[in-house]
Short mmCIF file of C-alpha atoms in Angstrom, two decimals:
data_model
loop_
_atom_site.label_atom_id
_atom_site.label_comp_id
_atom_site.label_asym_id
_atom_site.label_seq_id
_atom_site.Cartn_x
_atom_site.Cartn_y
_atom_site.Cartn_z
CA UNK A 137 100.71 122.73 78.20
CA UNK A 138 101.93 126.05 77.31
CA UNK A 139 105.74 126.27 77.64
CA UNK A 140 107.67 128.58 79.32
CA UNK A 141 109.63 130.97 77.64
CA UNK A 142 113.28 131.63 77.99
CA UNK A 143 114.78 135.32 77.35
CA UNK A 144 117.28 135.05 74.75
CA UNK A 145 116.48 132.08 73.60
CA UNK A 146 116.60 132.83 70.07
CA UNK A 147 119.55 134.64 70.16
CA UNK A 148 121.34 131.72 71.39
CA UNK A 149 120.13 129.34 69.05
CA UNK A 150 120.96 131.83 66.13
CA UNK A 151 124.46 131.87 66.92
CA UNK A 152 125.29 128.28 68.04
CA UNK A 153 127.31 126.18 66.16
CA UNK A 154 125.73 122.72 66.69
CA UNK A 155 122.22 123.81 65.15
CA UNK A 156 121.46 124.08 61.01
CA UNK A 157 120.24 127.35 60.50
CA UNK A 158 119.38 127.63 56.71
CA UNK A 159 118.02 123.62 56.26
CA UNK A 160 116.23 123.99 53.79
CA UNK A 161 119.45 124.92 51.67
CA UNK A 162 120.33 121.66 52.93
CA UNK A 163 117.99 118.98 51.42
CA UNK A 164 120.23 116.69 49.01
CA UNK A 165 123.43 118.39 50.92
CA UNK A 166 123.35 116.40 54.39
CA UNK A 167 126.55 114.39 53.80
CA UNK A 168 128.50 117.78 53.09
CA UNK A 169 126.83 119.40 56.66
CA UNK A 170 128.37 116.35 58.44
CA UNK A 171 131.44 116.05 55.96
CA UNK A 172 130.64 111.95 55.42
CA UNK A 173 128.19 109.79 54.12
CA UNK A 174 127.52 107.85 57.04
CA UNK A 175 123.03 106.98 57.51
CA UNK A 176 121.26 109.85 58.92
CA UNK A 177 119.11 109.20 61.77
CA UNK A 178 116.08 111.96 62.81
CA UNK A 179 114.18 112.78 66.45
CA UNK A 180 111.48 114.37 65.54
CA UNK A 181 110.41 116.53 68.69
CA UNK A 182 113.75 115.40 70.72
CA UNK A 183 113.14 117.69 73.51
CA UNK A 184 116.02 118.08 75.92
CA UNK A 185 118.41 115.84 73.59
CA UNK A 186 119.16 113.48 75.92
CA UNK A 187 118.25 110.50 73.82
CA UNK A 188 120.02 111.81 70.75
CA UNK A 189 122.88 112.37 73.28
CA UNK A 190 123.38 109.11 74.40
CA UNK A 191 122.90 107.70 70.73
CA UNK A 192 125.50 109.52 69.13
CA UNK A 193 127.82 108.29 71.90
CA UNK A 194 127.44 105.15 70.94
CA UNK A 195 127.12 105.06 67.66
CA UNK A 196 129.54 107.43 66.46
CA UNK A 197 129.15 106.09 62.61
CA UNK A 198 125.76 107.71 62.11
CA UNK A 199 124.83 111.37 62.29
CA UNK A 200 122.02 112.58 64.08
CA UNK A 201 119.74 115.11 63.77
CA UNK A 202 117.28 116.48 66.45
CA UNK A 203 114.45 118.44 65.20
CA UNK A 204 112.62 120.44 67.82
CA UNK A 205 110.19 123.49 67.43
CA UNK A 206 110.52 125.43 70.43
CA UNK A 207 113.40 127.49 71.27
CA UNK A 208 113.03 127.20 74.91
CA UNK A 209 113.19 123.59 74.61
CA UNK A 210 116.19 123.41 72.03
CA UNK A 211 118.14 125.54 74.35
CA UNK A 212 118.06 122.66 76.81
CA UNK A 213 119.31 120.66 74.30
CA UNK A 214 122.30 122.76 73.45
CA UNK A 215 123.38 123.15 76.95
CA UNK A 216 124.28 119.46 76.71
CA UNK A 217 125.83 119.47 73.47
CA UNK A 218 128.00 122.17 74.81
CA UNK A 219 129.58 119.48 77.34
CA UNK A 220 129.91 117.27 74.95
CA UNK A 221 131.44 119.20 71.83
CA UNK A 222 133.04 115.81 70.56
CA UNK A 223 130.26 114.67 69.38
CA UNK A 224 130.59 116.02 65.75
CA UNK A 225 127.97 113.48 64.91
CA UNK A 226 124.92 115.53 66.07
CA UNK A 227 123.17 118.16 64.82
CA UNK A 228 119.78 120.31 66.07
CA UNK A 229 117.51 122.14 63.67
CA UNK A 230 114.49 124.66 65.04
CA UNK A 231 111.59 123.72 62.83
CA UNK A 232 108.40 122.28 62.66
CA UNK A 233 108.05 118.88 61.51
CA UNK A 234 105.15 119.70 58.85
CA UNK A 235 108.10 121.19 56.89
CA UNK A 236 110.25 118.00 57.00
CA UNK A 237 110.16 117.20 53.44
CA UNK A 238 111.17 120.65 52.87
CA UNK A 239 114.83 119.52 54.54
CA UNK A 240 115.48 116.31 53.20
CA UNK A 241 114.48 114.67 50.31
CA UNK A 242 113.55 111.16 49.72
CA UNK A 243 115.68 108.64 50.75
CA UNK A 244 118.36 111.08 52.01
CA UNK A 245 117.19 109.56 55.94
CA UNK A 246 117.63 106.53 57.36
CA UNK A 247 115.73 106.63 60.69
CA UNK A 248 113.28 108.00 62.34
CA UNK A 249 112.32 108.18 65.97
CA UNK A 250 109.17 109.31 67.67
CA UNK A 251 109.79 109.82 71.27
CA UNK A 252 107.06 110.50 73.14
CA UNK A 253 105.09 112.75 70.51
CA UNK A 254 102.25 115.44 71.27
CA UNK A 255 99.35 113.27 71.55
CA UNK A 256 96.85 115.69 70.37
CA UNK A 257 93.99 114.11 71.83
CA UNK A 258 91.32 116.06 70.35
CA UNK A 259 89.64 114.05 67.26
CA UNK A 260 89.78 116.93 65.10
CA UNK A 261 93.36 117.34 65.73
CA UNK A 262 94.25 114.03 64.86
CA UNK A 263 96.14 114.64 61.85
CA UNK A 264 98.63 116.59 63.55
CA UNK A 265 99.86 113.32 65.39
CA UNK A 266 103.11 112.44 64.23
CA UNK A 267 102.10 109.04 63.51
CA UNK A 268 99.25 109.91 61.26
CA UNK A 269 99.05 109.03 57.97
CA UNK A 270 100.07 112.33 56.97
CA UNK A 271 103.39 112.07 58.58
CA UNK A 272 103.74 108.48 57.80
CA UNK A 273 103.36 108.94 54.14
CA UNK A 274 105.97 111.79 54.76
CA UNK A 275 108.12 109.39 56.30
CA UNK A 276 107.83 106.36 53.71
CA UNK A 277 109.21 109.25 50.98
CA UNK A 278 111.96 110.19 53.10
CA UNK A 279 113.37 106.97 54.23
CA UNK A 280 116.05 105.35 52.41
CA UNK A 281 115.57 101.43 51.72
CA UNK A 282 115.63 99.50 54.55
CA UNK A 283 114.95 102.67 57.38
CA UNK A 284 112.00 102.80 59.79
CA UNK A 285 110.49 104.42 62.77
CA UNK A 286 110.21 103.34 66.71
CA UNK A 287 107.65 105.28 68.10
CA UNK A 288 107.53 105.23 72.00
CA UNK A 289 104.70 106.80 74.66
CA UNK A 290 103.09 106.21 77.91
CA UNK A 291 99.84 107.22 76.51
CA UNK A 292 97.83 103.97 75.65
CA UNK A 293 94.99 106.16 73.14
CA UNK A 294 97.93 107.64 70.99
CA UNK A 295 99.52 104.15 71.25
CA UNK A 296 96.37 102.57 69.93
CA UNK A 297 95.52 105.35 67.35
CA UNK A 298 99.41 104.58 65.59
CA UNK A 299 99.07 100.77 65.88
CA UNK A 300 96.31 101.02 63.92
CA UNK A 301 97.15 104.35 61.46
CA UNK A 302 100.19 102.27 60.72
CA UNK A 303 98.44 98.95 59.96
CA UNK A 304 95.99 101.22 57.70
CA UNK A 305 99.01 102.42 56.32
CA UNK A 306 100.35 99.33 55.08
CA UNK A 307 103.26 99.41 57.65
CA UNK A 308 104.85 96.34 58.37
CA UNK A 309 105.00 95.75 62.35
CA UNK A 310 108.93 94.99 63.54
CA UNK A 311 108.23 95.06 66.85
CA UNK A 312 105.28 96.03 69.06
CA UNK A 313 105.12 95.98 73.29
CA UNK A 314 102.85 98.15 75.49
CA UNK A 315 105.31 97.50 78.58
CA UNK A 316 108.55 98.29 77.04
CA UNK A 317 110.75 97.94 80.37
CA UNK A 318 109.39 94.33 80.75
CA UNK A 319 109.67 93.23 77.20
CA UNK A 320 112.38 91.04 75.27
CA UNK A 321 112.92 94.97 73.54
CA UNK A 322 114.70 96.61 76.84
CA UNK A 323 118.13 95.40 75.99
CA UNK A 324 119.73 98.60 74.14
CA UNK A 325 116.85 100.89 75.04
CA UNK A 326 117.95 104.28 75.74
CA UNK A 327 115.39 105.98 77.51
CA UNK A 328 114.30 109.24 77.02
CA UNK A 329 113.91 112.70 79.92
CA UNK A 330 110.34 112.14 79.41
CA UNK A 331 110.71 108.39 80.10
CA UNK A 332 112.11 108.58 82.76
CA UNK A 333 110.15 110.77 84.57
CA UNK A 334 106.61 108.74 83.45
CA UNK A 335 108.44 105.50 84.40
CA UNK A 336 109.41 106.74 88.11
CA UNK A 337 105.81 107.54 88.26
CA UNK A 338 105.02 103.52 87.39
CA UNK A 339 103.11 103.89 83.70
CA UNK A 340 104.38 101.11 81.61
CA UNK A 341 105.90 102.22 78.06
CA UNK A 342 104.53 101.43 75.14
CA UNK A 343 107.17 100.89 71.69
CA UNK A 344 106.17 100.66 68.54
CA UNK A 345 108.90 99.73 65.97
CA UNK A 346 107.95 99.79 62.00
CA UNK A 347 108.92 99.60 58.43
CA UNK A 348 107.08 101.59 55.41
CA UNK A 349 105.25 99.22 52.85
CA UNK A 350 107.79 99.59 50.22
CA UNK A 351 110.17 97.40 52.20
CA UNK A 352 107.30 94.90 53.07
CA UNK A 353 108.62 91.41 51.51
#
């Protein structure tokens, strides 16, 4: 789906306080950005922030950081910020995620969460999915002992294809459900814009919640 764009846009973005403009000068430096040293936490493709939103509500001793490519998009996401300006705890950044490791360098996250991803259904595509092994072993470098990722989606292939690229992987399964809303995981589950909407329209969620191999015991 090609998405819309919005006039001005950029300019917005290039002058708002809540989003990182020169991140890549940032990798090692994230605890001086947020002026602690509490865990970092990452959305990768957070969309209209509404997740990151709610979790940097309520847990106001870990700073988060939504990544999001399109400008259109991020604006959404700043909008809300801007009615919330307490929430010092939450930072955006305009990027693509193939330059991730670019920003932050190993160990310097603690989180990661994959909210209802591009599923790039073409097979030749497939290493563009964000649970690929590409981005996986991306994500095993980055994460600090003891981080993960919960992936969620309402599309069963993509669900299928990162059960098994993380099992391939040597992932370690936490937690696995394809009917989220009905599972012993709901309690704490913030849902997402995109969650909601699929939800209302009765597909079940699937969650995926793993650890990289070098925390397997």
């Amino acid at each position: 789906m090609r998405l819309r764009n919005v006039p001005g846009s950029r300019e917005v973005i290039a002058e708002n306080e809540f989003v990182v403009h020169d991140e890549k000068s940032q990798k090692g430096h994230w605890t001086e950005v947020f002026g602690n040293d509490h865990p970092i936490h990452v959305e990768i493709g957070m969309g209209k922030g509404s997740f990151l939103m709610e979790m940097a509500k309520r847990n106001p001793g870990i700073n988060y950081i939504g990544i999001e490519k399109y400008s259109s998009v991020l604006l959404r996401a700043i909008e809300k910020h801007e009615e919330a300006p307490e929430l010092t705890n939450l930072k955006f950044i305009r990027m693509d995620a193939e330059e991730i490791e670019e920003v932050f360098q190993p160990g310097e996250i603690s989180y990661i969460y994959l909210n209802f991803s591009d599923p790039w259904p073409k097979d030749r595509h497939a290493k563009r999915r964000l649970t690929s092994d590409r981005f996986l072993g991306r994500y095993e470098r980055l994460l600090a002992q003891g981080g993960g990722v919960t992936f969620k989606t309402d599309n069963l292939d993509l669900f299928d294809f990162s059960v098994a690229s993380a099992e391939e992987c040597g992932w370690k399964q936490l937690a696995i459900t394809r009917d989220l809303h009905n599972s012993e995981y709901v309690e704490g589950n913030v849902m997402t814009e995109y969650e909601r909407k699929f939800s209302g329209l009765g597909n079940k969620i699937c969650m995926l919640r793993i650890c990289p191999p070098s925390d397997n015991l």
